[in-house]
PDB file of C-alpha atoms and ligand atoms in Angstrom:
ATOM      1  CA  MET N  21     -58.500  -3.470  40.300  1.00  0.00           C
ATOM      2  CA  LYS N  22     -56.385  -1.139  41.220  1.00  0.00           C
ATOM      3  CA  GLN N  23     -56.548   2.784  39.803  1.00  0.00           C
ATOM      4  CA  ILE N  24     -54.877   2.355  36.311  1.00  0.00           C
ATOM      5  CA  PRO N  25     -52.779   5.572  35.058  1.00  0.00           C
ATOM      6  CA  THR N  26     -53.704   7.184  31.796  1.00  0.00           C
ATOM      7  CA  ASN N  27     -49.888   7.235  30.602  1.00  0.00           C
ATOM      8  CA  TRP N  28     -49.934   3.396  31.046  1.00  0.00           C
ATOM      9  CA  PHE N  29     -48.387   2.491  28.176  1.00  0.00           C
ATOM     10  CA  GLU N  30     -44.962   4.460  28.595  1.00  0.00           C
ATOM     11  CA  ASP N  31     -44.414   1.403  31.120  1.00  0.00           C
ATOM     12  CA  PHE N  32     -45.876  -1.670  29.422  1.00  0.00           C
ATOM     13  CA  PHE N  33     -43.840  -2.247  26.781  1.00  0.00           C
ATOM     14  CA  HIS N  34     -40.784  -4.106  27.972  1.00  0.00           C
ATOM     15  CA  GLY N  35     -39.921  -7.791  29.043  1.00  0.00           C
ATOM     16  CA  ILE N  36     -42.547 -10.146  29.405  1.00  0.00           C
ATOM     17  CA  THR N  37     -45.280  -8.159  27.058  1.00  0.00           C
ATOM     18  CA  LEU N  38     -42.791  -7.911  23.805  1.00  0.00           C
ATOM     19  CA  ASP N  39     -42.178 -11.691  24.092  1.00  0.00           C
ATOM     20  CA  LEU N  40     -45.538 -12.153  24.026  1.00  0.00           C
ATOM     21  CA  TRP N  41     -46.609  -9.915  20.478  1.00  0.00           C
ATOM     22  CA  ARG N  42     -43.416 -11.357  19.361  1.00  0.00           C
ATOM     23  CA  GLN N  43     -45.111 -15.358  19.842  1.00  0.00           C
ATOM     24  CA  ALA N  44     -48.931 -14.186  18.807  1.00  0.00           C
ATOM     25  CA  ILE N  45     -48.470 -12.720  15.707  1.00  0.00           C
ATOM     26  CA  PRO N  46     -47.533 -15.634  13.038  1.00  0.00           C
ATOM     27  CA  GLU N  47     -45.457 -14.760  10.028  1.00  0.00           C
ATOM     28  CA  LYS N  48     -48.280 -15.231   7.536  1.00  0.00           C
ATOM     29  CA  GLN N  49     -50.261 -12.659   9.164  1.00  0.00           C
ATOM     30  CA  THR N  50     -47.777 -10.233   8.834  1.00  0.00           C
ATOM     31  CA  GLN N  51     -47.510 -10.983   5.302  1.00  0.00           C
ATOM     32  CA  ALA N  52     -51.174 -10.533   4.865  1.00  0.00           C
ATOM     33  CA  GLU N  53     -51.641  -7.638   6.918  1.00  0.00           C
ATOM     34  CA  ALA N  54     -48.768  -6.267   4.018  1.00  0.00           C
ATOM     35  CA  GLU N  55     -50.422  -7.057   1.407  1.00  0.00           C
ATOM     36  CA  PHE N  56     -53.404  -5.382   2.573  1.00  0.00           C
ATOM     37  CA  LEU N  57     -51.724  -2.223   3.407  1.00  0.00           C
ATOM     38  CA  THR N  58     -49.657  -2.195  -0.059  1.00  0.00           C
ATOM     39  CA  LYS N  59     -53.610  -2.620  -1.816  1.00  0.00           C
ATOM     40  CA  VAL N  60     -55.346  -0.005   0.505  1.00  0.00           C
ATOM     41  CA  LEU N  61     -52.298   2.535   0.563  1.00  0.00           C
ATOM     42  CA  ASN N  62     -52.560   3.108  -2.911  1.00  0.00           C
ATOM     43  CA  CYS N  63     -49.203   4.246  -3.516  1.00  0.00           C
ATOM     44  CA  LYS N  64     -46.352   3.898  -6.045  1.00  0.00           C
ATOM     45  CA  ALA N  65     -43.230   2.003  -5.501  1.00  0.00           C
ATOM     46  CA  GLY N  66     -40.761   3.526  -3.438  1.00  0.00           C
ATOM     47  CA  ALA N  67     -43.276   6.033  -1.739  1.00  0.00           C
ATOM     48  CA  HIS N  68     -42.475   6.588   1.967  1.00  0.00           C
ATOM     49  CA  LEU N  69     -44.905   5.125   4.687  1.00  0.00           C
ATOM     50  CA  LEU N  70     -45.084   5.686   8.238  1.00  0.00           C
ATOM     51  CA  ASP N  71     -45.713   3.069  10.721  1.00  0.00           C
ATOM     52  CA  VAL N  72     -46.743   3.982  14.203  1.00  0.00           C
ATOM     53  CA  PRO N  73     -46.562   2.607  16.223  1.00  0.00           C
ATOM     54  CA  CYS N  74     -43.890   0.365  14.909  1.00  0.00           C
ATOM     55  CA  GLY N  75     -43.267  -2.601  17.556  1.00  0.00           C
ATOM     56  CA  ASN N  76     -40.381  -4.307  16.528  1.00  0.00           C
ATOM     57  CA  GLY N  77     -40.752  -3.301  12.602  1.00  0.00           C
ATOM     58  CA  ARG N  78     -42.701  -6.645  11.984  1.00  0.00           C
ATOM     59  CA  LEU N  79     -44.676  -4.886   8.809  1.00  0.00           C
ATOM     60  CA  SER N  80     -41.872  -2.215   8.212  1.00  0.00           C
ATOM     61  CA  PHE N  81     -40.142  -4.602   7.211  1.00  0.00           C
ATOM     62  CA  GLU N  82     -42.635  -6.877   5.485  1.00  0.00           C
ATOM     63  CA  VAL N  83     -44.044  -3.455   3.681  1.00  0.00           C
ATOM     64  CA  ALA N  84     -40.173  -2.333   2.556  1.00  0.00           C
ATOM     65  CA  LYS N  85     -39.812  -6.099   1.151  1.00  0.00           C
ATOM     66  CA  ARG N  86     -42.212  -4.826  -1.329  1.00  0.00           C
ATOM     67  CA  GLY N  87     -40.768  -1.796  -2.595  1.00  0.00           C
ATOM     68  CA  TYR N  88     -41.384   0.946  -0.074  1.00  0.00           C
ATOM     69  CA  GLN N  89     -39.208   3.295   2.046  1.00  0.00           C
ATOM     70  CA  VAL N  90     -40.895   3.281   5.809  1.00  0.00           C
ATOM     71  CA  THR N  91     -40.186   5.242   8.789  1.00  0.00           C
ATOM     72  CA  GLY N  92     -41.394   3.449  12.212  1.00  0.00           C
ATOM     73  CA  ILE N  93     -41.890   5.301  15.400  1.00  0.00           C
ATOM     74  CA  ASP N  94     -42.100   3.319  18.837  1.00  0.00           C
ATOM     75  CA  ILE N  95     -41.731   4.471  22.256  1.00  0.00           C
ATOM     76  CA  SER N  96     -40.597   1.421  23.214  1.00  0.00           C
ATOM     77  CA  ARG N  97     -36.798   1.509  23.453  1.00  0.00           C
ATOM     78  CA  GLU N  98     -36.350  -2.359  23.707  1.00  0.00           C
ATOM     79  CA  PHE N  99     -38.207  -2.814  20.471  1.00  0.00           C
ATOM     80  CA  ILE N 100     -36.321   0.100  18.461  1.00  0.00           C
ATOM     81  CA  GLU N 101     -33.323  -1.254  19.352  1.00  0.00           C
ATOM     82  CA  GLU N 102     -34.729  -4.505  18.039  1.00  0.00           C
ATOM     83  CA  ALA N 103     -35.694  -3.211  15.055  1.00  0.00           C
ATOM     84  CA  GLN N 104     -32.805  -1.033  14.388  1.00  0.00           C
ATOM     85  CA  ALA N 105     -30.312  -4.168  15.254  1.00  0.00           C
ATOM     86  CA  SER N 106     -32.501  -5.953  12.556  1.00  0.00           C
ATOM     87  CA  SER N 107     -32.445  -3.243  10.099  1.00  0.00           C
ATOM     88  CA  ASP N 108     -28.543  -3.239  10.384  1.00  0.00           C
ATOM     89  CA  ARG N 109     -28.743  -7.319   9.766  1.00  0.00           C
ATOM     90  CA  VAL N 110     -30.427  -6.499   6.941  1.00  0.00           C
ATOM     91  CA  ARG N 111     -27.971  -3.805   5.439  1.00  0.00           C
ATOM     92  CA  THR N 112     -24.631  -5.613   6.417  1.00  0.00           C
ATOM     93  CA  GLY N 113     -26.227  -9.372   5.124  1.00  0.00           C
ATOM     94  CA  PRO N 114     -25.980 -12.466   7.936  1.00  0.00           C
ATOM     95  CA  PRO N 115     -22.808 -12.962   9.865  1.00  0.00           C
ATOM     96  CA  ALA N 116     -20.630 -15.736   8.288  1.00  0.00           C
ATOM     97  CA  THR N 117     -20.757 -17.750  10.892  1.00  0.00           C
ATOM     98  CA  ALA N 118     -24.845 -18.313  11.124  1.00  0.00           C
ATOM     99  CA  GLY N 119     -27.218 -20.093   9.402  1.00  0.00           C
ATOM    100  CA  GLY N 120     -28.814 -17.411   7.922  1.00  0.00           C
ATOM    101  CA  SER N 121     -30.627 -13.994   8.629  1.00  0.00           C
ATOM    102  CA  ASP N 122     -33.748 -15.014  10.670  1.00  0.00           C
ATOM    103  CA  LEU N 123     -35.632 -11.772   8.941  1.00  0.00           C
ATOM    104  CA  ALA N 124     -36.518 -13.647   5.659  1.00  0.00           C
ATOM    105  CA  VAL N 125     -35.758 -10.503   3.428  1.00  0.00           C
ATOM    106  CA  GLY N 126     -32.732 -10.271   0.966  1.00  0.00           C
ATOM    107  CA  THR N 127     -30.235  -7.342   1.621  1.00  0.00           C
ATOM    108  CA  ASP N 128     -30.796  -6.223  -2.258  1.00  0.00           C
ATOM    109  CA  SER N 129     -34.819  -6.609  -2.157  1.00  0.00           C
ATOM    110  CA  ILE N 130     -35.438  -3.793   0.914  1.00  0.00           C
ATOM    111  CA  ALA N 131     -36.155  -0.599   0.367  1.00  0.00           C
ATOM    112  CA  GLN N 132     -34.839   2.293   2.764  1.00  0.00           C
ATOM    113  CA  ILE N 133     -35.795   1.109   6.251  1.00  0.00           C
ATOM    114  CA  ASN N 134     -35.686   3.602   9.392  1.00  0.00           C
ATOM    115  CA  PHE N 135     -36.621   3.971  12.839  1.00  0.00           C
ATOM    116  CA  ILE N 136     -36.865   6.481  15.522  1.00  0.00           C
ATOM    117  CA  LEU N 137     -37.586   6.217  19.214  1.00  0.00           C
ATOM    118  CA  GLY N 138     -40.421   8.712  19.662  1.00  0.00           C
ATOM    119  CA  ASP N 139     -44.028   9.344  21.270  1.00  0.00           C
ATOM    120  CA  MET N 140     -46.986   8.605  18.720  1.00  0.00           C
ATOM    121  CA  ARG N 141     -48.880  11.892  20.287  1.00  0.00           C
ATOM    122  CA  SER N 142     -45.409  13.757  18.947  1.00  0.00           C
ATOM    123  CA  ILE N 143     -44.844  13.201  15.245  1.00  0.00           C
ATOM    124  CA  GLY N 144     -42.420  15.973  14.252  1.00  0.00           C
ATOM    125  CA  ALA N 145     -43.077  15.922  10.938  1.00  0.00           C
ATOM    126  CA  GLU N 146     -44.338  17.820   8.160  1.00  0.00           C
ATOM    127  CA  SER N 147     -45.529  16.692   4.397  1.00  0.00           C
ATOM    128  CA  ILE N 148     -43.208  13.753   4.306  1.00  0.00           C
ATOM    129  CA  TYR N 149     -44.662  10.854   4.052  1.00  0.00           C
ATOM    130  CA  ASP N 150     -46.788   9.387   0.684  1.00  0.00           C
ATOM    131  CA  GLY N 151     -48.848   6.954   3.438  1.00  0.00           C
ATOM    132  CA  ALA N 152     -48.892   6.297   7.050  1.00  0.00           C
ATOM    133  CA  PHE N 153     -50.778   3.043   9.191  1.00  0.00           C
ATOM    134  CA  CYS N 154     -51.359   2.125  12.597  1.00  0.00           C
ATOM    135  CA  PHE N 155     -51.813  -1.251  12.999  1.00  0.00           C
ATOM    136  CA  GLY N 156     -51.727  -4.189  15.875  1.00  0.00           C
ATOM    137  CA  ASN N 157     -54.478  -3.184  17.956  1.00  0.00           C
ATOM    138  CA  SER N 158     -52.638   0.146  19.108  1.00  0.00           C
ATOM    139  CA  PHE N 159     -55.770   2.890  18.502  1.00  0.00           C
ATOM    140  CA  GLY N 160     -57.300   3.211  21.560  1.00  0.00           C
ATOM    141  CA  PHE N 161     -54.330   2.984  24.318  1.00  0.00           C
ATOM    142  CA  MET N 162     -55.053   6.748  24.798  1.00  0.00           C
ATOM    143  CA  PRO N 163     -57.548   9.511  26.127  1.00  0.00           C
ATOM    144  CA  TYR N 164     -59.597  11.533  23.361  1.00  0.00           C
ATOM    145  CA  ALA N 165     -57.450  14.629  23.626  1.00  0.00           C
ATOM    146  CA  ASP N 166     -53.685  12.139  22.947  1.00  0.00           C
ATOM    147  CA  MET N 167     -55.855  10.466  20.173  1.00  0.00           C
ATOM    148  CA  GLU N 168     -56.588  13.866  18.545  1.00  0.00           C
ATOM    149  CA  LYS N 169     -52.612  14.646  19.403  1.00  0.00           C
ATOM    150  CA  PHE N 170     -51.858  11.673  17.432  1.00  0.00           C
ATOM    151  CA  LEU N 171     -54.472  12.069  14.360  1.00  0.00           C
ATOM    152  CA  LEU N 172     -53.065  16.011  13.837  1.00  0.00           C
ATOM    153  CA  GLY N 173     -49.500  15.080  13.860  1.00  0.00           C
ATOM    154  CA  VAL N 174     -50.152  12.228  11.364  1.00  0.00           C
ATOM    155  CA  ALA N 175     -52.824  14.363   9.143  1.00  0.00           C
ATOM    156  CA  ARG N 176     -49.698  16.771   9.266  1.00  0.00           C
ATOM    157  CA  ALA N 177     -46.775  14.394   8.613  1.00  0.00           C
ATOM    158  CA  LEU N 178     -48.609  13.485   5.300  1.00  0.00           C
ATOM    159  CA  LYS N 179     -48.534  14.583   1.867  1.00  0.00           C
ATOM    160  CA  ALA N 180     -51.993  16.002   0.684  1.00  0.00           C
ATOM    161  CA  ARG N 181     -54.205  12.843  -0.570  1.00  0.00           C
ATOM    162  CA  GLY N 182     -51.552  11.032   1.458  1.00  0.00           C
ATOM    163  CA  ARG N 183     -53.645   7.701   2.691  1.00  0.00           C
ATOM    164  CA  PHE N 184     -53.740   6.818   6.556  1.00  0.00           C
ATOM    165  CA  VAL N 185     -54.632   3.072   7.539  1.00  0.00           C
ATOM    166  CA  VAL N 186     -55.875   2.179  10.970  1.00  0.00           C
ATOM    167  CA  ASN N 187     -56.525  -1.406  12.512  1.00  0.00           C
ATOM    168  CA  THR N 188     -58.121  -2.130  15.684  1.00  0.00           C
ATOM    169  CA  GLY N 189     -59.708  -5.051  17.419  1.00  0.00           C
ATOM    170  CA  MET N 190     -61.106  -2.502  20.338  1.00  0.00           C
ATOM    171  CA  ALA N 191     -63.850  -0.880  18.570  1.00  0.00           C
ATOM    172  CA  ALA N 192     -66.765  -0.716  20.689  1.00  0.00           C
ATOM    173  CA  GLU N 193     -69.076  -2.870  17.820  1.00  0.00           C
ATOM    174  CA  SER N 194     -65.916  -5.546  17.798  1.00  0.00           C
ATOM    175  CA  VAL N 195     -65.603  -5.491  21.766  1.00  0.00           C
ATOM    176  CA  LEU N 196     -68.911  -5.282  23.573  1.00  0.00           C
ATOM    177  CA  PRO N 197     -70.354  -7.889  21.589  1.00  0.00           C
ATOM    178  CA  HIS N 198     -67.860 -10.730  23.143  1.00  0.00           C
ATOM    179  CA  PHE N 199     -66.868  -8.819  26.633  1.00  0.00           C
ATOM    180  CA  GLU N 200     -65.752 -11.371  29.322  1.00  0.00           C
ATOM    181  CA  GLU N 201     -64.356 -10.028  32.901  1.00  0.00           C
ATOM    182  CA  GLN N 202     -62.091 -13.125  32.776  1.00  0.00           C
ATOM    183  CA  SER N 203     -60.212 -15.168  29.805  1.00  0.00           C
ATOM    184  CA  CYS N 204     -57.283 -17.193  30.013  1.00  0.00           C
ATOM    185  CA  HIS N 205     -54.627 -17.634  26.507  1.00  0.00           C
ATOM    186  CA  GLU N 206     -52.175 -19.631  25.813  1.00  0.00           C
ATOM    187  CA  VAL N 207     -49.281 -18.152  23.276  1.00  0.00           C
ATOM    188  CA  GLY N 208     -46.053 -20.074  23.137  1.00  0.00           C
ATOM    189  CA  ASP N 209     -44.298 -20.521  26.466  1.00  0.00           C
ATOM    190  CA  ILE N 210     -46.947 -17.788  28.119  1.00  0.00           C
ATOM    191  CA  THR N 211     -49.883 -18.172  29.740  1.00  0.00           C
ATOM    192  CA  THR N 212     -52.107 -14.862  30.017  1.00  0.00           C
ATOM    193  CA  THR N 213     -54.742 -14.816  32.276  1.00  0.00           C
ATOM    194  CA  ILE N 214     -56.630 -10.818  31.260  1.00  0.00           C
ATOM    195  CA  LYS N 215     -59.350  -9.854  33.963  1.00  0.00           C
ATOM    196  CA  GLU N 216     -60.997  -7.538  33.017  1.00  0.00           C
ATOM    197  CA  ARG N 217     -63.619  -4.511  33.886  1.00  0.00           C
ATOM    198  CA  TYR N 218     -65.326  -2.512  31.871  1.00  0.00           C
ATOM    199  CA  ASN N 219     -66.301   1.176  32.906  1.00  0.00           C
ATOM    200  CA  ALA N 220     -68.915   2.881  31.407  1.00  0.00           C
ATOM    201  CA  GLU N 221     -68.255   6.066  32.929  1.00  0.00           C
ATOM    202  CA  GLU N 222     -65.260   6.267  31.284  1.00  0.00           C
ATOM    203  CA  SER N 223     -66.254   3.502  28.266  1.00  0.00           C
ATOM    204  CA  CYS N 224     -62.982   2.273  29.070  1.00  0.00           C
ATOM    205  CA  ILE N 225     -61.758  -1.117  29.888  1.00  0.00           C
ATOM    206  CA  ASP N 226     -59.370  -1.888  33.009  1.00  0.00           C
ATOM    207  CA  SER N 227     -57.358  -5.110  32.378  1.00  0.00           C
ATOM    208  CA  GLU N 228     -55.386  -6.666  34.772  1.00  0.00           C
ATOM    209  CA  TYR N 229     -52.747  -9.253  32.504  1.00  0.00           C
ATOM    210  CA  ILE N 230     -51.281 -12.134  34.816  1.00  0.00           C
ATOM    211  CA  PHE N 231     -48.579 -13.675  32.870  1.00  0.00           C
ATOM    212  CA  GLU N 232     -46.703 -17.022  33.774  1.00  0.00           C
ATOM    213  CA  ARG N 233     -43.623 -18.838  32.431  1.00  0.00           C
ATOM    214  CA  ASN N 234     -41.687 -21.543  33.707  1.00  0.00           C
ATOM    215  CA  GLY N 235     -43.377 -20.894  36.911  1.00  0.00           C
ATOM    216  CA  GLN N 236     -42.505 -17.250  37.105  1.00  0.00           C
ATOM    217  CA  LYS N 237     -45.630 -14.994  37.631  1.00  0.00           C
ATOM    218  CA  GLU N 238     -45.771 -11.522  36.553  1.00  0.00           C
ATOM    219  CA  SER N 239     -48.781  -8.527  36.708  1.00  0.00           C
ATOM    220  CA  ARG N 240     -49.024  -5.743  34.314  1.00  0.00           C
ATOM    221  CA  PHE N 241     -52.494  -3.433  34.058  1.00  0.00           C
ATOM    222  CA  ALA N 242     -53.759  -1.665  31.202  1.00  0.00           C
ATOM    223  CA  LYS N 243     -56.170   0.735  29.882  1.00  0.00           C
ATOM    224  CA  HIS N 244     -57.864   0.566  26.601  1.00  0.00           C
ATOM    225  CA  TRP N 245     -60.676   3.714  25.867  1.00  0.00           C
ATOM    226  CA  ILE N 246     -63.573   1.750  23.467  1.00  0.00           C
ATOM    227  CA  TYR N 247     -64.131   4.192  20.760  1.00  0.00           C
ATOM    228  CA  THR N 248     -67.137   3.383  18.888  1.00  0.00           C
ATOM    229  CA  THR N 249     -66.831   3.078  14.586  1.00  0.00           C
ATOM    230  CA  ALA N 250     -68.815   6.450  14.310  1.00  0.00           C
ATOM    231  CA  GLU N 251     -66.620   7.897  17.064  1.00  0.00           C
ATOM    232  CA  ILE N 252     -63.231   6.997  15.195  1.00  0.00           C
ATOM    233  CA  GLN N 253     -64.178   7.962  11.955  1.00  0.00           C
ATOM    234  CA  ARG N 254     -65.215  11.210  13.429  1.00  0.00           C
ATOM    235  CA  MET N 255     -62.108  11.548  15.079  1.00  0.00           C
ATOM    236  CA  LEU N 256     -60.272  10.916  11.661  1.00  0.00           C
ATOM    237  CA  GLU N 257     -62.590  13.561  10.184  1.00  0.00           C
ATOM    238  CA  ARG N 258     -61.813  16.180  12.627  1.00  0.00           C
ATOM    239  CA  ALA N 259     -57.744  15.840  12.060  1.00  0.00           C
ATOM    240  CA  GLY N 260     -58.556  16.293   8.078  1.00  0.00           C
ATOM    241  CA  PHE N 261     -59.312  13.076   6.721  1.00  0.00           C
ATOM    242  CA  LYS N 262     -61.620  11.924   4.490  1.00  0.00           C
ATOM    243  CA  ILE N 263     -63.080   8.365   4.810  1.00  0.00           C
ATOM    244  CA  ILE N 264     -62.723   6.348   1.918  1.00  0.00           C
ATOM    245  CA  GLU N 265     -63.843   2.699   3.086  1.00  0.00           C
ATOM    246  CA  LEU N 266     -64.384   0.764   6.241  1.00  0.00           C
ATOM    247  CA  TYR N 267     -63.531  -2.902   6.257  1.00  0.00           C
ATOM    248  CA  GLY N 268     -64.049  -5.911   8.485  1.00  0.00           C
ATOM    249  CA  SER N 269     -61.251  -8.325   7.747  1.00  0.00           C
ATOM    250  CA  LEU N 270     -58.159  -8.369   5.377  1.00  0.00           C
ATOM    251  CA  LYS N 271     -60.344 -10.047   2.474  1.00  0.00           C
ATOM    252  CA  CYS N 272     -61.728  -6.333   2.767  1.00  0.00           C
ATOM    253  CA  GLU N 273     -65.124  -7.957   4.019  1.00  0.00           C
ATOM    254  CA  PRO N 274     -67.745  -5.684   5.052  1.00  0.00           C
ATOM    255  CA  TYR N 275     -67.243  -4.233   9.106  1.00  0.00           C
ATOM    256  CA  LYS N 276     -70.638  -5.725  10.992  1.00  0.00           C
ATOM    257  CA  LEU N 277     -71.240  -5.973  14.816  1.00  0.00           C
ATOM    258  CA  GLY N 278     -69.285  -8.396  16.340  1.00  0.00           C
ATOM    259  CA  ALA N 279     -66.276  -8.629  13.673  1.00  0.00           C
ATOM    260  CA  GLU N 280     -62.890  -8.957  15.049  1.00  0.00           C
ATOM    261  CA  GLU N 281     -61.507  -6.640  13.838  1.00  0.00           C
ATOM    262  CA  LEU N 282     -61.790  -3.279  12.089  1.00  0.00           C
ATOM    263  CA  PHE N 283     -59.639  -1.543   9.439  1.00  0.00           C
ATOM    264  CA  VAL N 284     -60.229   2.180   8.301  1.00  0.00           C
ATOM    265  CA  VAL N 285     -59.036   3.323   5.352  1.00  0.00           C
ATOM    266  CA  SER N 286     -58.888   7.297   4.713  1.00  0.00           C
ATOM    267  CA  GLU N 287     -56.840   9.925   3.267  1.00  0.00           C
ATOM    268  CA  ARG N 288     -55.477  13.398   3.819  1.00  0.00           C
ATOM    269  CA  ALA N 289     -58.368  15.636   2.784  1.00  0.00           C
TER     270      ALA N 289
HETATM  271  C1  SAM W 324     -49.503  -4.310  20.627  1.00  0.00           C
HETATM  272  S1  SAM W 324     -47.715  -3.272  19.830  1.00  0.00           S
HETATM  273  C2  SAM W 324     -47.614  -3.140  18.363  1.00  0.00           C
HETATM  274  C3  SAM W 324     -47.157  -2.987  17.559  1.00  0.00           C
HETATM  275  C4  SAM W 324     -47.114  -2.685  15.545  1.00  0.00           C
HETATM  276  N1  SAM W 324     -48.431  -1.955  15.163  1.00  0.00           N
HETATM  277  C5  SAM W 324     -47.168  -4.115  15.795  1.00  0.00           C
HETATM  278  O1  SAM W 324     -48.343  -4.399  14.698  1.00  0.00           O
HETATM  279  O2  SAM W 324     -46.430  -4.967  15.637  1.00  0.00           O
HETATM  280  C6  SAM W 324     -47.910  -1.995  20.319  1.00  0.00           C
HETATM  281  C7  SAM W 324     -46.998  -0.885  20.223  1.00  0.00           C
HETATM  282  O3  SAM W 324     -47.567   0.263  20.413  1.00  0.00           O
HETATM  283  C8  SAM W 324     -46.675   0.945  21.234  1.00  0.00           C
HETATM  284  N2  SAM W 324     -46.472   1.946  21.842  1.00  0.00           N
HETATM  285  C9  SAM W 324     -47.805   2.441  23.079  1.00  0.00           C
HETATM  286  N3  SAM W 324     -47.773   3.742  23.004  1.00  0.00           N
HETATM  287  C10 SAM W 324     -47.086   4.452  22.465  1.00  0.00           C
HETATM  288  C11 SAM W 324     -47.328   6.058  21.768  1.00  0.00           C
HETATM  289  N4  SAM W 324     -47.237   6.796  23.370  1.00  0.00           N
HETATM  290  N5  SAM W 324     -45.918   6.271  21.188  1.00  0.00           N
HETATM  291  C12 SAM W 324     -45.374   5.168  20.587  1.00  0.00           C
HETATM  292  N6  SAM W 324     -45.275   4.310  20.301  1.00  0.00           N
HETATM  293  C13 SAM W 324     -46.675   3.845  21.968  1.00  0.00           C
HETATM  294  C14 SAM W 324     -45.824   0.130  21.951  1.00  0.00           C
HETATM  295  O4  SAM W 324     -44.370   0.590  22.510  1.00  0.00           O
HETATM  296  C15 SAM W 324     -46.187  -1.214  21.468  1.00  0.00           C
HETATM  297  O5  SAM W 324     -45.114  -1.397  20.527  1.00  0.00           O
END
């Protein structure tokens, strides 16, 4: 496999990868994640929450529907423009000619929502958020020094005792027991073959994604840094968070070796 640059994520999230993400997460899952978040973030209605990275805002909207103010940050221009267009539609209501909004959100049921095109390594806010979350497997896109910038930025952006919830399927205890060098997945109209190599010296998984849709093939490369669960907790603690709880599912089951998902609930000390 070719050498993958450490900043691969700056040129990965556009076109087909976004189409795949849009189709991969069922609405029910987004709703269950929002329910979980509003429970563990422990914030009063009207609190201001940070969703980073927010993608197209699927979770920002679902959380905002539950009475919170939400700000989303993401590096993908395409996703942020989509999120901004969705929030404009929510504010103004569906066009008169359309059968209805594709967001199942009423204009009067949504609190304030705002999207920023930006990099999670440089969150420019100080003590303004009551809570924050990083969902959708986005923890581990970056090497340690960049993760440190991200976590310090989240800590700075939160008010004292604000909670931060991380969800990832890429913790070492989740990924390594099931590691496969090649797999194939069909999601909607996209077939994805994933070729992976575990780079033990760096504790990284280098991946080639080969997408096939309507007879057209496209290849993209990504790199995931594999942090152990203890390491994730140490990183959070070093950035000024206290660990509150670890879960292995949205139902708050304990996290175990081989669990597909890890949820870490922490609080700004
Ligand atoms: C798999 S998506 C998850 C999005 C969202 N959290 C969700 O659950 O729907 C990963 C997102 O991370 C964003 N991303 C990757 N690197 C980033 C960075 N350095 N700063 C901000 N966003 C980034 C991508 O643009 C993409 O939208």
